[in-house]
Coordinates of C-alpha atoms in Angstrom, one line a residue:
X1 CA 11.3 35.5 27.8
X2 CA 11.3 34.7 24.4
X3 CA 12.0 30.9 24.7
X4 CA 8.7 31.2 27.2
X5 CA 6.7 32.6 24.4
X6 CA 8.2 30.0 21.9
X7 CA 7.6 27.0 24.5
X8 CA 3.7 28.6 25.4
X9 CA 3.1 28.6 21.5
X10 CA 3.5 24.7 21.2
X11 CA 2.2 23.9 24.2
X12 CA -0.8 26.2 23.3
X13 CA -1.5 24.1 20.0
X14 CA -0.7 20.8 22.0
X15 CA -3.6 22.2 24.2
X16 CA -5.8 22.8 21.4
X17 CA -5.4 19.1 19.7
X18 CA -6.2 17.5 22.7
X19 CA -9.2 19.3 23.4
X20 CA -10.0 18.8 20.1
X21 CA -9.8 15.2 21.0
X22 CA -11.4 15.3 23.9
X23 CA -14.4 16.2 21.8
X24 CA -14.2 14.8 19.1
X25 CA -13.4 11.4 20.1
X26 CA -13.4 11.1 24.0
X27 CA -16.9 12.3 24.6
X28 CA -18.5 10.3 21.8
X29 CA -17.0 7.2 23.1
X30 CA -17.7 8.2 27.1
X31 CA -21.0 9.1 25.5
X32 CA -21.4 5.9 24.2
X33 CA -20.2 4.3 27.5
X34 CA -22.7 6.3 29.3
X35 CA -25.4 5.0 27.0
X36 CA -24.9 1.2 27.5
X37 CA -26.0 1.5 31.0
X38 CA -28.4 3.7 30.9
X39 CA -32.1 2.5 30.4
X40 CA -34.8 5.1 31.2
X41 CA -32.6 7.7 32.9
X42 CA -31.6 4.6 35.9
X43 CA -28.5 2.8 35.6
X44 CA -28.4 -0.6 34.7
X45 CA -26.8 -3.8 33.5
X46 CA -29.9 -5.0 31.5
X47 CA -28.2 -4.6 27.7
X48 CA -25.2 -6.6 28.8
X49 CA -27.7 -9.4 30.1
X50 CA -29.7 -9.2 27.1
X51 CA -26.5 -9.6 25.1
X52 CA -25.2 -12.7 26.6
X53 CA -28.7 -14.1 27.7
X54 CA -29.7 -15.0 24.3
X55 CA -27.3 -17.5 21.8
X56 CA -28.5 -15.0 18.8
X57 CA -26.8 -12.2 20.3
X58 CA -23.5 -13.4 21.8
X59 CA -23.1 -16.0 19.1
X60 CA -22.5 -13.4 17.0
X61 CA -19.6 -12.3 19.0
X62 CA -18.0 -16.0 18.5
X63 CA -18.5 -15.3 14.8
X64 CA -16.4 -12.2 15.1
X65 CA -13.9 -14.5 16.9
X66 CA -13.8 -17.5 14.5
X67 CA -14.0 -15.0 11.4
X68 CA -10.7 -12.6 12.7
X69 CA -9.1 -15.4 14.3
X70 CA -9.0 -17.5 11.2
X71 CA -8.1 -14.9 9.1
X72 CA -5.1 -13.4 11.0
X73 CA -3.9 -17.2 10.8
X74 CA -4.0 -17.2 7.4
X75 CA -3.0 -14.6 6.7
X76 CA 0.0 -14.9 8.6
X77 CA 0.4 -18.4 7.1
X78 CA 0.2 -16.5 3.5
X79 CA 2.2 -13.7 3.9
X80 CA 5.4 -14.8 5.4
X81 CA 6.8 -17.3 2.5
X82 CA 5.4 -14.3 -0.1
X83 CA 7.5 -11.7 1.7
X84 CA 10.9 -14.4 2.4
X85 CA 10.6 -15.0 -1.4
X86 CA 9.9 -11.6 -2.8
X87 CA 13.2 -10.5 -0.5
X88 CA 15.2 -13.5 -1.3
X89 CA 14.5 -14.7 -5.0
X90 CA 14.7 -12.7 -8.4
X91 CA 11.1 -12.7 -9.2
X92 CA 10.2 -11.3 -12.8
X93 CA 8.4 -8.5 -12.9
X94 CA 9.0 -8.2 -9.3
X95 CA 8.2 -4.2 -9.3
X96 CA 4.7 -4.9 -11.2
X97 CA 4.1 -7.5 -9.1
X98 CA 4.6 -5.2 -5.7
X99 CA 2.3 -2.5 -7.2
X100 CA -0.6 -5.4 -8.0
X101 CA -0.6 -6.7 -4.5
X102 CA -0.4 -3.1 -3.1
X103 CA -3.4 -2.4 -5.2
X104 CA -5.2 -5.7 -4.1
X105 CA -4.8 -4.7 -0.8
X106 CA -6.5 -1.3 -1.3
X107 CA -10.1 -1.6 -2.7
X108 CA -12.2 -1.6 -0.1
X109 CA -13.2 -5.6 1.2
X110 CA -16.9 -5.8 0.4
X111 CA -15.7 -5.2 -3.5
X112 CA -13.7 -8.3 -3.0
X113 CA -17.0 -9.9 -1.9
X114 CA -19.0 -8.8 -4.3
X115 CA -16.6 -10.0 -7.4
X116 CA -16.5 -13.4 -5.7
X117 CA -20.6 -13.2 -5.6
X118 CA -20.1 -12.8 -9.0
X119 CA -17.6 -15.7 -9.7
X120 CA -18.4 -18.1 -7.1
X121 CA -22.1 -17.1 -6.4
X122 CA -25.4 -19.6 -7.1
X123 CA -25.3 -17.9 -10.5
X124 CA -21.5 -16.7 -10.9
X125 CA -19.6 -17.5 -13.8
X126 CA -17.3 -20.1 -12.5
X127 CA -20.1 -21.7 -11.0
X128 CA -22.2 -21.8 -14.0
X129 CA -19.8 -23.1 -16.0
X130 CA -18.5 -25.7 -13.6
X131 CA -22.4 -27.4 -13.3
X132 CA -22.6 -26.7 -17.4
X133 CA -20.2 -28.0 -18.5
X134 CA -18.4 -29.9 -16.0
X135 CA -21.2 -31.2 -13.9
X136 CA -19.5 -30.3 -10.9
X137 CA -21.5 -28.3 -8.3
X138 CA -19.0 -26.1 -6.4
X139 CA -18.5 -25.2 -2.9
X140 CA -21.3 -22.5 -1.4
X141 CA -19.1 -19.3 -1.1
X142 CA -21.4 -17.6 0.9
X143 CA -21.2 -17.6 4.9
X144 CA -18.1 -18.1 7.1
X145 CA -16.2 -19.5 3.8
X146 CA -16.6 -16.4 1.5
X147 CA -15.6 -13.9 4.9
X148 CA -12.5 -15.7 5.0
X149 CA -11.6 -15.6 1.8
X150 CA -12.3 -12.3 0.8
X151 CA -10.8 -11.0 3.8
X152 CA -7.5 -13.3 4.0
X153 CA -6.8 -12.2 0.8
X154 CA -7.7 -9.0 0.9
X155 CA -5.9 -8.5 4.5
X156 CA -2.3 -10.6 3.8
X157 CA -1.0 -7.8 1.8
X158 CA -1.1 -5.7 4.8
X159 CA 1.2 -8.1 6.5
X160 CA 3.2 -8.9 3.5
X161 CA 4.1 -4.8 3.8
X162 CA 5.4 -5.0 7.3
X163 CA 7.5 -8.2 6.7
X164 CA 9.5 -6.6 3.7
X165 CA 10.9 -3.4 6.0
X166 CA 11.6 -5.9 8.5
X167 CA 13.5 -8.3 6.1
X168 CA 15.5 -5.7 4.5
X169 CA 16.6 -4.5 8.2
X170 CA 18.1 -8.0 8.8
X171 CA 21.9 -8.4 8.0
X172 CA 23.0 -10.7 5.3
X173 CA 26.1 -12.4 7.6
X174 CA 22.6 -13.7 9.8
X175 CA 21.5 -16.0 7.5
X176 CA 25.2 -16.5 5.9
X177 CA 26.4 -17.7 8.9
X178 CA 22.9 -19.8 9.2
X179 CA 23.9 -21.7 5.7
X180 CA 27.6 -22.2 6.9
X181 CA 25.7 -24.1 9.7
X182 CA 23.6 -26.3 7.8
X183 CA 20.1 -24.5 7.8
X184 CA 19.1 -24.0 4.2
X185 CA 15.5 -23.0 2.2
X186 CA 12.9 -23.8 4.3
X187 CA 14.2 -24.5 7.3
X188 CA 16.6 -21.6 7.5
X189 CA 13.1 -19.5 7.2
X190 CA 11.6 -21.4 10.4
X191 CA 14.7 -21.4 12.7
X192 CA 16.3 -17.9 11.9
X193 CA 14.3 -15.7 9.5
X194 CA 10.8 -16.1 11.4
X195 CA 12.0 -15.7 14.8
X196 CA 13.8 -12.3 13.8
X197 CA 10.4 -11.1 12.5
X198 CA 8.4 -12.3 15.2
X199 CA 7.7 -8.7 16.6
X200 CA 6.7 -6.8 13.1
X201 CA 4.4 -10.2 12.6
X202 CA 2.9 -9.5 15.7
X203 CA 2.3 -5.9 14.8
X204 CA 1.1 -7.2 11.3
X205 CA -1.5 -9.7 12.4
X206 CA -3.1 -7.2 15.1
X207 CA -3.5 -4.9 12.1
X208 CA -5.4 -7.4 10.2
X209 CA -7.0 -8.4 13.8
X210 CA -8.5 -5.5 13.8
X211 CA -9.5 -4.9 10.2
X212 CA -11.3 -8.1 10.3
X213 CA -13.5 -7.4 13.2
X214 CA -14.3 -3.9 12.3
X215 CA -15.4 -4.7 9.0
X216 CA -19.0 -4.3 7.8
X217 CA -19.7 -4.4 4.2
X218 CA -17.9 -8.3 3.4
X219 CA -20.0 -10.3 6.3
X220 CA -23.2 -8.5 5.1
X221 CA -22.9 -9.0 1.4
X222 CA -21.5 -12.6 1.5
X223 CA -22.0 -13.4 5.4
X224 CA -25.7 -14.4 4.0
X225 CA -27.1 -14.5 7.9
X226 CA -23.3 -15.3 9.4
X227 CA -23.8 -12.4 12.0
X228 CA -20.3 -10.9 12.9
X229 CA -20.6 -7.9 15.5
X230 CA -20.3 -5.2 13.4
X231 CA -23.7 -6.5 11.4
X232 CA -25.1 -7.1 15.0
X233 CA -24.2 -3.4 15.6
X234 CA -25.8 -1.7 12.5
X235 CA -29.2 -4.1 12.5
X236 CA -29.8 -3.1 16.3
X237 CA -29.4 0.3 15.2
X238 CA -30.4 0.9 12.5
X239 CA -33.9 -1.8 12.8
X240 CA -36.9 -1.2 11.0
X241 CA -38.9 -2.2 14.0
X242 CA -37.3 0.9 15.4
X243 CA -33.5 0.4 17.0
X244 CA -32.6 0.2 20.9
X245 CA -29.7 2.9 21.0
X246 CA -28.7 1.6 24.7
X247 CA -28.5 -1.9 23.4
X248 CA -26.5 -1.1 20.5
X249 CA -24.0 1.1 22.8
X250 CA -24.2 -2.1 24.6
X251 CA -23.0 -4.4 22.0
X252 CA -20.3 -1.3 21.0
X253 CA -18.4 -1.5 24.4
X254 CA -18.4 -5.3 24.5
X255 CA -16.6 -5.1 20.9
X256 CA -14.3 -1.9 22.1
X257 CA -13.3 -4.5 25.4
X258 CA -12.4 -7.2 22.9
X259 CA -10.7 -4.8 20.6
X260 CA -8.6 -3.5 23.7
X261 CA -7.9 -6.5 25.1
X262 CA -6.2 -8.4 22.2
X263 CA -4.4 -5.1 21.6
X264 CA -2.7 -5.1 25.1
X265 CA -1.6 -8.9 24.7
X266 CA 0.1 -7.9 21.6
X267 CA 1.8 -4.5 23.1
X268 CA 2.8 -6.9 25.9
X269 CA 4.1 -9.9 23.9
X270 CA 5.5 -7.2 21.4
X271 CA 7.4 -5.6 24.3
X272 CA 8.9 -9.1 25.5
X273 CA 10.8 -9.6 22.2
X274 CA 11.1 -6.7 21.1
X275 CA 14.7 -5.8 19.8
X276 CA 16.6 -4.1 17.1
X277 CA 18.3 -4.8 14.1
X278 CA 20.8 -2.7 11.9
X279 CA 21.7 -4.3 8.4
X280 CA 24.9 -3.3 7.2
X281 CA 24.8 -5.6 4.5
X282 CA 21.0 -6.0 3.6
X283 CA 19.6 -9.5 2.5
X284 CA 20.1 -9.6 -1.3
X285 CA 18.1 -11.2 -4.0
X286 CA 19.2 -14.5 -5.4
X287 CA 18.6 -16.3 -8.8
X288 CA 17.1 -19.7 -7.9
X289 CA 17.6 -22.8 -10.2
X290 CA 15.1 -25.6 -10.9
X291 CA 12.2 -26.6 -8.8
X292 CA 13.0 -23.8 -6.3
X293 CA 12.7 -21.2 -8.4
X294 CA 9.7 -22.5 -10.1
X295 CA 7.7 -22.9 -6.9
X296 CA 8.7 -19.8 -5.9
X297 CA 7.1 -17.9 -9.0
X298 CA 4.4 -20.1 -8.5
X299 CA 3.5 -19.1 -5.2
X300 CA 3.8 -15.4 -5.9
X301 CA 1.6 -15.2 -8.9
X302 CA -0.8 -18.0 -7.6
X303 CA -1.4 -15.7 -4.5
X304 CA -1.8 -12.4 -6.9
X305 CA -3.9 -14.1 -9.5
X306 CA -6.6 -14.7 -6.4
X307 CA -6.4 -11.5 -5.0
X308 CA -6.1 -9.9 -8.2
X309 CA -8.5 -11.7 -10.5
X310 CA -11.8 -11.0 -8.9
X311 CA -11.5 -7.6 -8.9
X312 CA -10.3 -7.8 -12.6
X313 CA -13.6 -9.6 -13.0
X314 CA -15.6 -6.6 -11.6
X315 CA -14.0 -4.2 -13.9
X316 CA -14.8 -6.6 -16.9
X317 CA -18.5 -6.6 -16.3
X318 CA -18.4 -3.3 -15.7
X319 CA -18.4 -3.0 -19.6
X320 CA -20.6 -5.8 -20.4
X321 CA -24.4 -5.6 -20.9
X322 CA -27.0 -5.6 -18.3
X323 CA -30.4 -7.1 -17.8
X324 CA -31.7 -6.7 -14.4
X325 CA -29.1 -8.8 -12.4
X326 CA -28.3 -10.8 -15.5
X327 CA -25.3 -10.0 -17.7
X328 CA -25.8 -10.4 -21.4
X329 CA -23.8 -10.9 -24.1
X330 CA -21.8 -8.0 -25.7
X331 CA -20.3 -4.8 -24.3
X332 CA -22.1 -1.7 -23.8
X333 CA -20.9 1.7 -21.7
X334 CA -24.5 1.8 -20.2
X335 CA -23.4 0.5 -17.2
X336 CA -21.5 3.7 -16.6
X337 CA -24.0 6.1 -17.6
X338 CA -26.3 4.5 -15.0
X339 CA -23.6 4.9 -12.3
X340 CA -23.0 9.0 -13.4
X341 CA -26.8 9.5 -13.4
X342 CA -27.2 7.2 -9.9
X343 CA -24.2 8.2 -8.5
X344 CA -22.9 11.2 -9.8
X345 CA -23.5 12.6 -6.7
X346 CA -21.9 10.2 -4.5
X347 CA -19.0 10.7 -6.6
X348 CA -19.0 14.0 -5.8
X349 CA -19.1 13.7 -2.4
X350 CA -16.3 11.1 -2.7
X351 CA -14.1 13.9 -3.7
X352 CA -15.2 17.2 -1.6
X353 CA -15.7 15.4 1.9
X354 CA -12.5 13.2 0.9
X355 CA -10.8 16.1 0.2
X356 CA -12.0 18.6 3.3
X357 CA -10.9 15.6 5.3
X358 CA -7.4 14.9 4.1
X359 CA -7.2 18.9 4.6
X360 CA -7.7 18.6 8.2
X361 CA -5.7 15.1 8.4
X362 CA -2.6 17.0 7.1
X363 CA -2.9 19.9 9.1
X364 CA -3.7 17.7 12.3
X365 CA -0.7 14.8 11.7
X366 CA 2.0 17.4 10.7
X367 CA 1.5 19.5 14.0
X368 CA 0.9 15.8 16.8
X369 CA 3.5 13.9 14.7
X370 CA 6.1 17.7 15.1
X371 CA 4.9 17.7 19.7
X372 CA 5.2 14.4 19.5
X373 CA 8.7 13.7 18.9
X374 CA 10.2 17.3 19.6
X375 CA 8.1 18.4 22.2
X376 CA 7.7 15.0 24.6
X377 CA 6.0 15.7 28.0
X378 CA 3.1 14.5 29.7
X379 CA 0.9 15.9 27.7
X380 CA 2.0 15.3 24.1
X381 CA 2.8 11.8 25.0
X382 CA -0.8 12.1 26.1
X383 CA -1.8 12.9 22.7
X384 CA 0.1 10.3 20.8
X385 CA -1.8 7.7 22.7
X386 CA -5.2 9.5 22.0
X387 CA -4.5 9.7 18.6
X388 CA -3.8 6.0 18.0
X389 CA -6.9 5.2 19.5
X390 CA -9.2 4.6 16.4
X391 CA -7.0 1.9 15.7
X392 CA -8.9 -0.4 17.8
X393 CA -12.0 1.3 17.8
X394 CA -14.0 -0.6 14.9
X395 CA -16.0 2.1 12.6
X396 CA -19.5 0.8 13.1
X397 CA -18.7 1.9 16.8
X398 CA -17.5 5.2 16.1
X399 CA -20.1 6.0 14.1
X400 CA -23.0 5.2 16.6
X401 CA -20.6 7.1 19.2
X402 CA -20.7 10.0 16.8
X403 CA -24.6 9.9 16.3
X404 CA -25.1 9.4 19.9
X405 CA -22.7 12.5 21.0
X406 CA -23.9 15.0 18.5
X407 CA -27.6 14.3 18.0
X408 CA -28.7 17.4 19.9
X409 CA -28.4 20.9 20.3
X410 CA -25.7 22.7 21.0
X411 CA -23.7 19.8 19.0
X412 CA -26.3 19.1 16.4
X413 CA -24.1 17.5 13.8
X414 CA -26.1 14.4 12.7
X415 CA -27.3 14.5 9.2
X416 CA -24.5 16.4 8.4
X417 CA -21.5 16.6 5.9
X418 CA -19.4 17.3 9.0
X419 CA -19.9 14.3 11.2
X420 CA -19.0 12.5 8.3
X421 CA -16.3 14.4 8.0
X422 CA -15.0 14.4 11.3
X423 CA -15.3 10.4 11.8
X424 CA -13.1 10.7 8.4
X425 CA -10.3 12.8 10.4
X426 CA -10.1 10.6 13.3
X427 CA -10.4 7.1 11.7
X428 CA -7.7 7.9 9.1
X429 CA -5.1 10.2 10.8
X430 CA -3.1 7.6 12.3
X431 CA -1.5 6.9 8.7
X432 CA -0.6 10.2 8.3
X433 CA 0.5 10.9 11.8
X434 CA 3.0 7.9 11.9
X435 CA 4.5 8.7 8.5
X436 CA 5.3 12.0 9.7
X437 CA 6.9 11.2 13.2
X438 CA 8.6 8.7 11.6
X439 CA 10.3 11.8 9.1
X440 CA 10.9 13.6 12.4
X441 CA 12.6 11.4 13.9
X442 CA 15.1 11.3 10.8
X443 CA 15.7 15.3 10.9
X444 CA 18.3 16.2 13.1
X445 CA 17.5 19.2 16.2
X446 CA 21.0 19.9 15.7
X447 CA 19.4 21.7 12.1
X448 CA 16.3 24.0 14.6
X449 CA 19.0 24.9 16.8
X450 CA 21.4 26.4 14.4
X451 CA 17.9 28.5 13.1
X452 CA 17.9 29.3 17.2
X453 CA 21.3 30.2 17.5
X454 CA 20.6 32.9 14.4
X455 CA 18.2 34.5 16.0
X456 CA 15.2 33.2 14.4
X457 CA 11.6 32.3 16.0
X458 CA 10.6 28.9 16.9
X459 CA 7.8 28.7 14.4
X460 CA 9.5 30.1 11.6
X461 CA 12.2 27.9 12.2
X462 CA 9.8 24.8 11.9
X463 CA 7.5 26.7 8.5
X464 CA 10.9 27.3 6.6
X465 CA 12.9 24.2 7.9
X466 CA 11.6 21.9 9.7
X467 CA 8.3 21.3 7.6
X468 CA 9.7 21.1 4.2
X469 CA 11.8 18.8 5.7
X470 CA 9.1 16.8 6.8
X471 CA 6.7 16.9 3.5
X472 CA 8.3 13.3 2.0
X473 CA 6.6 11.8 4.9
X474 CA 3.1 13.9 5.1
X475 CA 3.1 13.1 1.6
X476 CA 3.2 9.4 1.7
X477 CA 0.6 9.4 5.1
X478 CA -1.9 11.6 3.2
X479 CA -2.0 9.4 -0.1
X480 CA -2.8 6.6 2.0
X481 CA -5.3 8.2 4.4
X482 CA -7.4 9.5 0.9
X483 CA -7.2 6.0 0.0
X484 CA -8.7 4.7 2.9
X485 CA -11.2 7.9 3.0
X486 CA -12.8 6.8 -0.5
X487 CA -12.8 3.3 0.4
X488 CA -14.7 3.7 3.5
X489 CA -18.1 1.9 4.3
X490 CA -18.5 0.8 8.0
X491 CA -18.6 4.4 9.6
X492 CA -20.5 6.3 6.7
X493 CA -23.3 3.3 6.3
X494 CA -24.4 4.7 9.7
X495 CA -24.1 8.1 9.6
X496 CA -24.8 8.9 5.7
X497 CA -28.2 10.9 4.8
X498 CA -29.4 11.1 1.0
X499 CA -27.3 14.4 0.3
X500 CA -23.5 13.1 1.8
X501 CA -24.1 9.8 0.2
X502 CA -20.2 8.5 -0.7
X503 CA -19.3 6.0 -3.6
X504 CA -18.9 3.4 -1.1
X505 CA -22.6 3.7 -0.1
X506 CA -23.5 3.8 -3.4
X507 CA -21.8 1.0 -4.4
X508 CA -22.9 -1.1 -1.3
X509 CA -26.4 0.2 -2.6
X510 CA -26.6 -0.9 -5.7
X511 CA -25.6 -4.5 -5.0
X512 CA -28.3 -5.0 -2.4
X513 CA -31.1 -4.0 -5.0
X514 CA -29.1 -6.4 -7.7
X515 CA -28.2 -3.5 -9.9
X516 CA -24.9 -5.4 -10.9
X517 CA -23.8 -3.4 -13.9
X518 CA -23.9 -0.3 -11.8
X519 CA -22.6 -1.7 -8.9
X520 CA -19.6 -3.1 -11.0
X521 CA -19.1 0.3 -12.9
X522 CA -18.7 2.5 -9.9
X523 CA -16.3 -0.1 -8.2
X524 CA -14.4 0.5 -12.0
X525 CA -14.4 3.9 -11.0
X526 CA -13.7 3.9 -7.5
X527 CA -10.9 1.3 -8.1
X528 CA -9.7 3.4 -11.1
X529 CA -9.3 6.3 -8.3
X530 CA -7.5 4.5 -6.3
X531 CA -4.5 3.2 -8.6
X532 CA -4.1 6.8 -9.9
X533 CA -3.4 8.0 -6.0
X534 CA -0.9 5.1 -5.3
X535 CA 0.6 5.9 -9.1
X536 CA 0.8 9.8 -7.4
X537 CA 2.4 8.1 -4.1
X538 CA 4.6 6.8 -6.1
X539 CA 5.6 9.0 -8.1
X540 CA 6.3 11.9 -5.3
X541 CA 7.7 9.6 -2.8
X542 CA 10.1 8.0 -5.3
X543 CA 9.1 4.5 -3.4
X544 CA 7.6 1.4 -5.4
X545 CA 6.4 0.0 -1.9
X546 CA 4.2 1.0 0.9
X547 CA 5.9 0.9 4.7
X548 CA 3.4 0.8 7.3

């Protein structure tokens, strides 16, 4: 009897996430479903026609393909030799180094645009100085250009952390035995290392798949009329001529097939060579000699001065002078007063719905990642598939889904701090959720069933055992869910009003009204933010990397 009450507990709060689900992300997106073929209360295909009837609409979805194509490429191309060599060689400063391209990685993208506006720009400082002085007139950095290189290089990183847990999980003897055979440097890399990888790069270069088409704020600050489908998404919506709902649903679903569809060829790829690998003797670092060596440091601090560098930049102007769009000579704090008086609010809101959010995302992950791996039926494995989903649905989508769902009584949430809120929770759990399974995994049942055997209850064995042994993980997940909560754009640009106005917005809104020093001095802040957290991760984790 009391093993039924124990097993109707769980499956009680299984039953309670899911329906939570179910609401909160299944009826939006059916909503949304609903909405692309509906056109005055009949059903139709109309939207869809519109869409591919006209080159300005579905060009825009080749955009989307060239831009997320060409930067998966390189940043697959990018992050493989920077993960073999941080692995294999002694790099100095190696653990700095990790930290910077971590950190590179974590600013939201459109900052990255917005520093390379300001470098590479018609009046940029690198540009300036080339025609001044030089009399060389640089490449335009705006359009298809500037997406892919504020995205490859804000996106390889990613990758990069994928390849080094797979690299360490490779046994030394592999590539010992490799050398004894004649395969050396590069082409030991190519003919052993690569292939050994092959399913992490996969799962790497869907993540950055995925990133690139869902985001927003990079095509629409640098993109200068480079329509990707996420800009297609907000304009149609969000139009000052007055947006078409059913055609913006229209262009959602199109996206979410897309999304889907390159997700399955991975799982199914994935799946085909997909194996396992236990190193008893890890890959160890090696001191390199001569040119070797020296292209290898090269390479690694060529690649983090670019990523790097440009936000540095930002954070540099953030102290200097304004006028207007202009920066003047000397250094003034102005800039930061502006932002407080601008932004104070958004900065507030930053922090409570941030906070409210990563509440909910803890409380949510710890139970789905605990059903998950203990509890595995139908319906929790139900759950872990639900819960992934937001990985492939861009935010742009979700938050028209969201809008479209709850924009009328009983579930009048738009306008509010909670639909914000909510569409914080679902994107971001998936972080915290696989960092905690992942825990669970590691923590014996052998440990619950001894607490059984004593006689006590199922859910006190998992409050005073189970979760403490679990915190390491939540810990790590919930650092980097609020770090991808305060660096959101894509989902709050469309579902934002004047009082739950984030940083993010604020920042996005002060560049497109060419208040630079502002702009610049809330990305200080916002960026200042972010390398205290992953300083706290750090620190409480007792890592100096990031697994994903």
């Amino acid at each position: 009897m009391a093993s039924t009450k124990r097993r109707d507990m769980w499956t009680f709060i299984t039953l309670g996430i899911f329906i939570l689900y179910l609401l909160v992300l299944v009826f939006p997106l059916f909503t949304l479903l609903k909405e692309s073929f509906n056109k005055g209360g009949a059903f139709t295909l109309d939207y869809f026609y519109q869409f591919f009837g006209k080159k300005y609409y579905y060009s825009a979805l080749f955009n989307s393909l060239k831009v997320t194509i060409a930067v998966t490429i390189c940043a697959v191309i990018l992050a493989t030799p920077l993960a073999y060599i941080m692995t294999t060689f002694k790099i100095k400063g190696k653990l700095f180094l990790q930290i910077l391209i971590l950190i590179s990685s974590m600013a939201p993208p459109f900052i990255g645009a917005y520093s390379w506006i300001l470098l590479l720009g018609r009046n940029g400082v690198v540009t300036n100085f080339m025609k001044d002085y030089l009399n060389i007139h640089t490449p335009d950095i705006y359009g298809f250009t500037g997406i892919l290189i504020v995205l490859t290089l804000q996106l390889t990183p990613l990758i990069y952390m994928y390849l080094m847990g797979a690299l360490k999980s490779i046994d030394n003897s592999l590539l010992e035995a490799a050398e004894s055979m004649g395969y050396t440097g590069l082409k030991k890399m190519v003919k052993v290392v690569i292939p050994l990888i092959v399913p992490t790069l996969l799962a790497g270069a869907l993540l950055v798949f995925m990133r690139a088409l869902a985001d927003f704020g990079t095509p629409m600050l640098i993109g200068e009329g480079y329509k990707t489908m996420p800009v297609l998404i907000f304009n149609e919506f969000i139009s000052e001529m007055g947006g078409d709902d059913g055609f913006a649903a229209a262009i959602s679903v199109i996206v979410i097939i897309l999304a889907l569809a390159v997700f399955l060829v991975q799982k199914f790829i994935s799946n085909r060579k997909a194996f396992s690998m236990s190193a008893l003797h890890p890959i160890k670092e090696k001191q390199e000699k001569g040119l070797k060596n020296i292209l290898g440091h090269l390479y690694v601090y060529g690649f983090l001065a670019f990523a790097i560098l440009p936000q540095m930049y930002v954070i540099y102007t953030a102290f200097l002078k304004t006028s207007g769009r202009v920066f003047v000579k000397g250094y003034s704090l102005e800039s930061f007063k502006l932002a407080f008086e601008r932004g104070g609010d958004s900065i507030f809101n930053t922090f409570l719905l941030g906070f409210i959010a990563l509440f909910f995302v803890v409380l949510i992950a710890i139970l789905i990642a605990y059903v998950t791996v203990r509890r595995r039926n139908t319906m929790t494995n139900g759950l872990d598939v639900i819960s992934m989903v937001p990985y492939i649905v861009p935010g742009s989508v979700l938050g028209i889904a969201l809008l479209l769902a709850f924009n009328s009584k009983p579930l009048l949430l738009s306008g509010t701090a909670a639909i914000l809120i909510i569409s914080f929770v679902i994107r971001r759990l998936p972080y915290t959720i696989r960092s905690s399974a992942a825990i669970v995994h590691q923590i014996s049942p052998s440990v619950e069933e001894a607490a059984a055997s004593l006689g006590t209850s199922n859910m006190k064995t998992f409050f005073r055992i189970t979760l403490p042994m679990m915190l390491p993980g939540v810990i790590s997940g919930a650092i980097l869910s609020w770090v991808t909560i305060i660096s959101e754009l894509s989902t709050s640009i469309i579902l934002y009003t004047a009082h739950t106005k984030t940083m993010t917005i604020a920042i996005y809104t002060e560049v497109i009204r060419g208040n630079y020093g502002t702009a610049a001095a809330l990305s200080t802040i916002l960026m200042f933010i972010t390398i205290v957290s992953l300083l706290l991760f750090f620190k409480l984790t007792g890592k100096k990397e990031v697994a994903i």
